[in-house]
């Protein structure tokens, strides 16, 4: 069975549940655990609005897990461990995916093994991740708001959220599209996105970066109101 990646989002309401989620991010239940088939994982916070902000969103947290197989991923999602996240969540969703292509590293690792060919008619999920050089952080965040705004209401965009391991310097984005062709249209035809790519090449503001694409094949939960046919 191919490698299975799951991106989970959990939304919490009320100070007590949000505080519990914040503490859990700092010390995730996965720490010091032996979980069958788990090869890579990250506990993630999020930014306010659609997530592309230096200001945190204490109501939304994420979890990225990568497993050798779908069977092992299923065992984890249905385990008592994941209930730590879901039992107090107002809403949550798990996006199950197979890797299409990944370039770069995350924490000096290459966690995603491609198992599918890109199909522009299938739903597509994209994770971009980077460690921003501290001396260039101001310039980076200066350009982010306009790029973020350019995604609002874009054709085919189902869901997007800025996520990260550490505020300001260790950032990632997740976006989910109805079709791969619509994501490609945004990536290559949207002038604000093109400007950001150009600045990235000119200024070299990342010390580590990764760009990865996936074909999602299942979405569980009620946070993301979309079902894959």
mmCIF file of C-alpha atoms in Angstrom:
data_model
loop_
_atom_site.group_PDB
_atom_site.id
_atom_site.type_symbol
_atom_site.label_atom_id
_atom_site.label_comp_id
_atom_site.label_asym_id
_atom_site.label_seq_id
_atom_site.Cartn_x
_atom_site.Cartn_y
_atom_site.Cartn_z
ATOM 1 C CA UNK A 1 0.000 0.000 0.000
ATOM 2 C CA UNK A 2 1.278 3.519 -0.760
ATOM 3 C CA UNK A 3 2.436 5.990 1.830
ATOM 4 C CA UNK A 4 -0.487 7.901 3.343
ATOM 5 C CA UNK A 5 -0.284 11.484 4.580
ATOM 6 C CA UNK A 6 -2.988 13.005 6.768
ATOM 7 C CA UNK A 7 -3.405 16.688 7.512
ATOM 8 C CA UNK A 8 -5.815 17.263 10.392
ATOM 9 C CA UNK A 9 -7.350 20.555 11.488
ATOM 10 C CA UNK A 10 -9.066 21.067 14.839
ATOM 11 C CA UNK A 11 -11.167 24.105 15.774
ATOM 12 C CA UNK A 12 -11.760 24.881 19.437
ATOM 13 C CA UNK A 13 -14.219 27.194 21.159
ATOM 14 C CA UNK A 14 -13.763 28.805 24.563
ATOM 15 C CA UNK A 15 -10.650 29.739 26.499
ATOM 16 C CA UNK A 16 -10.299 26.430 28.374
ATOM 17 C CA UNK A 17 -10.337 24.248 25.262
ATOM 18 C CA UNK A 18 -8.137 26.641 23.320
ATOM 19 C CA UNK A 19 -5.606 26.736 26.148
ATOM 20 C CA UNK A 20 -5.573 22.938 26.326
ATOM 21 C CA UNK A 21 -4.953 22.797 22.578
ATOM 22 C CA UNK A 22 -2.135 25.342 22.842
ATOM 23 C CA UNK A 23 -0.438 23.360 25.601
ATOM 24 C CA UNK A 24 -0.930 20.138 23.629
ATOM 25 C CA UNK A 25 0.839 21.683 20.651
ATOM 26 C CA UNK A 26 3.857 22.415 22.849
ATOM 27 C CA UNK A 27 3.878 18.882 24.204
ATOM 28 C CA UNK A 28 1.994 16.667 21.727
ATOM 29 C CA UNK A 29 0.674 13.254 22.795
ATOM 30 C CA UNK A 30 2.821 11.748 20.007
ATOM 31 C CA UNK A 31 6.021 12.615 21.879
ATOM 32 C CA UNK A 32 7.893 9.546 23.137
ATOM 33 C CA UNK A 33 5.262 7.264 21.622
ATOM 34 C CA UNK A 34 5.900 4.316 19.335
ATOM 35 C CA UNK A 35 3.180 4.452 16.692
ATOM 36 C CA UNK A 36 3.179 1.706 14.095
ATOM 37 C CA UNK A 37 3.979 2.937 10.606
ATOM 38 C CA UNK A 38 4.432 6.604 11.578
ATOM 39 C CA UNK A 39 7.436 8.026 9.725
ATOM 40 C CA UNK A 40 7.035 11.791 10.157
ATOM 41 C CA UNK A 41 4.816 14.190 12.060
ATOM 42 C CA UNK A 42 4.449 17.852 12.990
ATOM 43 C CA UNK A 43 2.194 19.636 15.478
ATOM 44 C CA UNK A 44 1.115 22.950 13.973
ATOM 45 C CA UNK A 45 -0.380 26.228 15.060
ATOM 46 C CA UNK A 46 -2.125 28.626 12.691
ATOM 47 C CA UNK A 47 -2.335 32.305 11.884
ATOM 48 C CA UNK A 48 -5.380 34.531 12.118
ATOM 49 C CA UNK A 49 -7.735 35.073 9.190
ATOM 50 C CA UNK A 50 -6.895 32.537 6.518
ATOM 51 C CA UNK A 51 -3.716 31.907 8.440
ATOM 52 C CA UNK A 52 -1.207 34.030 6.538
ATOM 53 C CA UNK A 53 -0.513 36.373 9.429
ATOM 54 C CA UNK A 54 2.053 36.948 12.162
ATOM 55 C CA UNK A 55 -0.873 37.003 14.607
ATOM 56 C CA UNK A 56 -1.812 33.535 15.891
ATOM 57 C CA UNK A 57 -5.242 31.954 15.740
ATOM 58 C CA UNK A 58 -5.680 30.218 19.081
ATOM 59 C CA UNK A 59 -8.903 28.554 17.922
ATOM 60 C CA UNK A 60 -7.306 26.456 15.150
ATOM 61 C CA UNK A 61 -4.535 23.869 15.364
ATOM 62 C CA UNK A 62 -3.183 21.323 12.923
ATOM 63 C CA UNK A 63 -1.458 17.954 12.931
ATOM 64 C CA UNK A 64 0.505 16.446 10.051
ATOM 65 C CA UNK A 65 1.162 12.693 10.129
ATOM 66 C CA UNK A 66 2.787 10.432 7.528
ATOM 67 C CA UNK A 67 2.365 6.645 7.544
ATOM 68 C CA UNK A 68 3.778 3.774 5.544
ATOM 69 C CA UNK A 69 0.276 2.613 4.632
ATOM 70 C CA UNK A 70 -3.379 3.552 4.745
ATOM 71 C CA UNK A 71 -4.059 0.723 7.202
ATOM 72 C CA UNK A 72 -1.588 2.136 9.734
ATOM 73 C CA UNK A 73 -2.968 5.641 9.216
ATOM 74 C CA UNK A 74 -6.486 4.360 9.888
ATOM 75 C CA UNK A 75 -5.398 2.675 13.115
ATOM 76 C CA UNK A 76 -3.949 5.979 14.316
ATOM 77 C CA UNK A 77 -6.965 8.110 13.383
ATOM 78 C CA UNK A 78 -9.237 5.703 15.262
ATOM 79 C CA UNK A 79 -6.961 5.451 18.310
ATOM 80 C CA UNK A 80 -7.469 6.886 21.775
ATOM 81 C CA UNK A 81 -4.487 9.161 21.160
ATOM 82 C CA UNK A 82 -6.253 11.166 18.474
ATOM 83 C CA UNK A 83 -9.252 11.544 20.774
ATOM 84 C CA UNK A 84 -7.094 13.954 22.785
ATOM 85 C CA UNK A 85 -7.568 16.308 19.849
ATOM 86 C CA UNK A 86 -11.133 15.599 18.776
ATOM 87 C CA UNK A 87 -13.097 15.127 21.995
ATOM 88 C CA UNK A 88 -13.028 18.836 22.897
ATOM 89 C CA UNK A 89 -12.995 20.209 19.330
ATOM 90 C CA UNK A 90 -15.978 22.161 18.075
ATOM 91 C CA UNK A 91 -15.151 20.903 14.562
ATOM 92 C CA UNK A 92 -12.372 18.935 12.915
ATOM 93 C CA UNK A 93 -11.388 17.377 9.600
ATOM 94 C CA UNK A 94 -8.832 14.797 8.478
ATOM 95 C CA UNK A 95 -7.615 15.088 4.874
ATOM 96 C CA UNK A 96 -6.178 11.773 3.615
ATOM 97 C CA UNK A 97 -3.686 12.108 0.765
ATOM 98 C CA UNK A 98 -1.186 10.374 -1.503
ATOM 99 C CA UNK A 99 1.899 12.274 -2.563
ATOM 100 C CA UNK A 100 2.239 13.417 -6.164
ATOM 101 C CA UNK A 101 5.482 15.358 -5.985
ATOM 102 C CA UNK A 102 7.698 16.892 -3.316
ATOM 103 C CA UNK A 103 10.766 19.067 -3.622
ATOM 104 C CA UNK A 104 13.005 20.245 -0.792
ATOM 105 C CA UNK A 105 13.346 19.321 2.861
ATOM 106 C CA UNK A 106 11.446 19.690 6.109
ATOM 107 C CA UNK A 107 13.591 19.570 9.248
ATOM 108 C CA UNK A 108 16.407 18.154 7.095
ATOM 109 C CA UNK A 109 14.179 15.285 5.978
ATOM 110 C CA UNK A 110 12.352 14.349 2.777
ATOM 111 C CA UNK A 111 9.197 12.893 4.348
ATOM 112 C CA UNK A 112 6.937 12.405 1.320
ATOM 113 C CA UNK A 113 7.266 9.482 -1.105
ATOM 114 C CA UNK A 114 5.420 10.048 -4.368
ATOM 115 C CA UNK A 115 3.000 7.300 -5.377
ATOM 116 C CA UNK A 116 0.601 9.003 -7.824
ATOM 117 C CA UNK A 117 0.926 10.817 -11.117
ATOM 118 C CA UNK A 118 -0.460 14.327 -11.327
ATOM 119 C CA UNK A 119 -3.990 14.451 -12.726
ATOM 120 C CA UNK A 120 -5.233 17.978 -13.352
ATOM 121 C CA UNK A 121 -8.862 16.865 -13.068
ATOM 122 C CA UNK A 122 -8.472 15.402 -9.564
ATOM 123 C CA UNK A 123 -8.654 17.395 -6.321
ATOM 124 C CA UNK A 124 -5.235 18.656 -5.274
ATOM 125 C CA UNK A 125 -3.731 19.647 -1.951
ATOM 126 C CA UNK A 126 -0.550 21.678 -1.629
ATOM 127 C CA UNK A 127 1.780 22.111 1.324
ATOM 128 C CA UNK A 128 4.489 24.749 1.142
ATOM 129 C CA UNK A 129 6.879 25.021 4.035
ATOM 130 C CA UNK A 130 9.867 27.237 4.804
ATOM 131 C CA UNK A 131 12.222 28.390 7.514
ATOM 132 C CA UNK A 132 12.648 32.134 7.100
ATOM 133 C CA UNK A 133 16.060 33.687 7.667
ATOM 134 C CA UNK A 134 15.710 35.985 10.713
ATOM 135 C CA UNK A 135 17.414 38.953 9.023
ATOM 136 C CA UNK A 136 14.915 38.764 6.127
ATOM 137 C CA UNK A 137 11.745 38.104 8.129
ATOM 138 C CA UNK A 138 10.563 41.725 7.942
ATOM 139 C CA UNK A 139 10.795 41.798 4.134
ATOM 140 C CA UNK A 140 9.043 38.436 3.877
ATOM 141 C CA UNK A 141 6.065 39.435 6.001
ATOM 142 C CA UNK A 142 5.837 42.758 4.192
ATOM 143 C CA UNK A 143 4.769 40.900 1.025
ATOM 144 C CA UNK A 144 2.563 38.222 2.603
ATOM 145 C CA UNK A 145 -0.720 40.189 3.111
ATOM 146 C CA UNK A 146 -1.173 41.032 -0.580
ATOM 147 C CA UNK A 147 -0.479 37.437 -1.649
ATOM 148 C CA UNK A 148 -2.838 36.121 1.007
ATOM 149 C CA UNK A 149 -5.623 38.452 -0.110
ATOM 150 C CA UNK A 150 -5.179 37.324 -3.729
ATOM 151 C CA UNK A 151 -6.363 33.813 -2.735
ATOM 152 C CA UNK A 152 -9.713 34.981 -1.378
ATOM 153 C CA UNK A 153 -12.530 33.623 -3.516
ATOM 154 C CA UNK A 154 -10.142 32.186 -6.095
ATOM 155 C CA UNK A 155 -11.814 29.760 -8.478
ATOM 156 C CA UNK A 156 -11.620 26.179 -7.212
ATOM 157 C CA UNK A 157 -10.155 26.945 -3.786
ATOM 158 C CA UNK A 158 -11.933 24.838 -1.162
ATOM 159 C CA UNK A 159 -9.890 25.580 1.943
ATOM 160 C CA UNK A 160 -6.631 27.273 2.876
ATOM 161 C CA UNK A 161 -4.816 27.948 6.119
ATOM 162 C CA UNK A 162 -1.425 29.251 7.094
ATOM 163 C CA UNK A 163 0.178 26.929 9.623
ATOM 164 C CA UNK A 164 3.541 26.680 11.310
ATOM 165 C CA UNK A 165 5.758 25.102 13.917
ATOM 166 C CA UNK A 166 6.969 28.442 15.254
ATOM 167 C CA UNK A 167 5.591 31.972 14.822
ATOM 168 C CA UNK A 168 7.195 34.243 12.218
ATOM 169 C CA UNK A 169 10.180 32.029 11.312
ATOM 170 C CA UNK A 170 8.916 28.477 10.661
ATOM 171 C CA UNK A 171 5.895 28.732 8.407
ATOM 172 C CA UNK A 172 3.821 26.470 6.182
ATOM 173 C CA UNK A 173 0.689 26.784 4.081
ATOM 174 C CA UNK A 174 -1.967 24.246 3.227
ATOM 175 C CA UNK A 175 -4.438 24.690 0.383
ATOM 176 C CA UNK A 176 -7.075 22.366 -1.009
ATOM 177 C CA UNK A 177 -8.399 22.721 -4.573
ATOM 178 C CA UNK A 178 -11.276 21.137 -6.474
ATOM 179 C CA UNK A 179 -8.977 20.391 -9.407
ATOM 180 C CA UNK A 180 -5.242 20.455 -9.990
ATOM 181 C CA UNK A 181 -5.723 22.684 -13.028
ATOM 182 C CA UNK A 182 -7.233 25.403 -10.825
ATOM 183 C CA UNK A 183 -4.239 25.381 -8.483
ATOM 184 C CA UNK A 184 -1.901 25.589 -11.478
ATOM 185 C CA UNK A 185 -3.896 28.549 -12.764
ATOM 186 C CA UNK A 186 -3.411 30.361 -9.456
ATOM 187 C CA UNK A 187 0.266 29.450 -9.171
ATOM 188 C CA UNK A 188 1.251 30.569 -12.647
ATOM 189 C CA UNK A 189 -1.260 33.237 -13.646
ATOM 190 C CA UNK A 190 -1.942 35.163 -10.440
ATOM 191 C CA UNK A 191 0.329 38.259 -10.508
ATOM 192 C CA UNK A 192 0.649 38.541 -6.716
ATOM 193 C CA UNK A 193 1.778 34.934 -6.406
ATOM 194 C CA UNK A 194 4.190 35.376 -9.306
ATOM 195 C CA UNK A 195 5.649 38.447 -7.613
ATOM 196 C CA UNK A 196 6.193 36.467 -4.393
ATOM 197 C CA UNK A 197 7.980 33.692 -6.299
ATOM 198 C CA UNK A 198 10.191 36.280 -7.998
ATOM 199 C CA UNK A 199 11.089 37.912 -4.678
ATOM 200 C CA UNK A 200 11.874 34.508 -3.195
ATOM 201 C CA UNK A 201 14.404 33.859 -5.935
ATOM 202 C CA UNK A 202 15.887 37.337 -5.761
ATOM 203 C CA UNK A 203 16.219 37.633 -1.989
ATOM 204 C CA UNK A 204 16.727 33.998 -0.957
ATOM 205 C CA UNK A 205 14.898 34.522 2.307
ATOM 206 C CA UNK A 206 14.535 30.821 3.191
ATOM 207 C CA UNK A 207 17.190 28.692 4.900
ATOM 208 C CA UNK A 208 15.093 25.581 4.197
ATOM 209 C CA UNK A 209 12.024 25.096 2.032
ATOM 210 C CA UNK A 210 9.711 22.422 0.670
ATOM 211 C CA UNK A 211 6.936 22.386 -1.900
ATOM 212 C CA UNK A 212 4.707 19.318 -2.076
ATOM 213 C CA UNK A 213 1.565 18.283 -3.943
ATOM 214 C CA UNK A 214 -0.919 15.570 -3.061
ATOM 215 C CA UNK A 215 -4.056 14.006 -4.421
ATOM 216 C CA UNK A 216 -6.482 13.782 -1.473
ATOM 217 C CA UNK A 217 -8.701 10.707 -1.605
ATOM 218 C CA UNK A 218 -10.833 11.104 1.532
ATOM 219 C CA UNK A 219 -11.956 13.871 3.881
ATOM 220 C CA UNK A 220 -13.470 13.039 7.262
ATOM 221 C CA UNK A 221 -15.068 15.391 9.766
ATOM 222 C CA UNK A 222 -17.164 18.551 9.591
ATOM 223 C CA UNK A 223 -14.677 21.421 9.500
ATOM 224 C CA UNK A 224 -14.127 21.250 5.714
ATOM 225 C CA UNK A 225 -17.481 20.957 3.975
ATOM 226 C CA UNK A 226 -16.326 18.976 0.936
ATOM 227 C CA UNK A 227 -16.482 15.332 -0.035
ATOM 228 C CA UNK A 228 -14.305 13.742 -2.663
ATOM 229 C CA UNK A 229 -16.262 11.726 -5.209
#
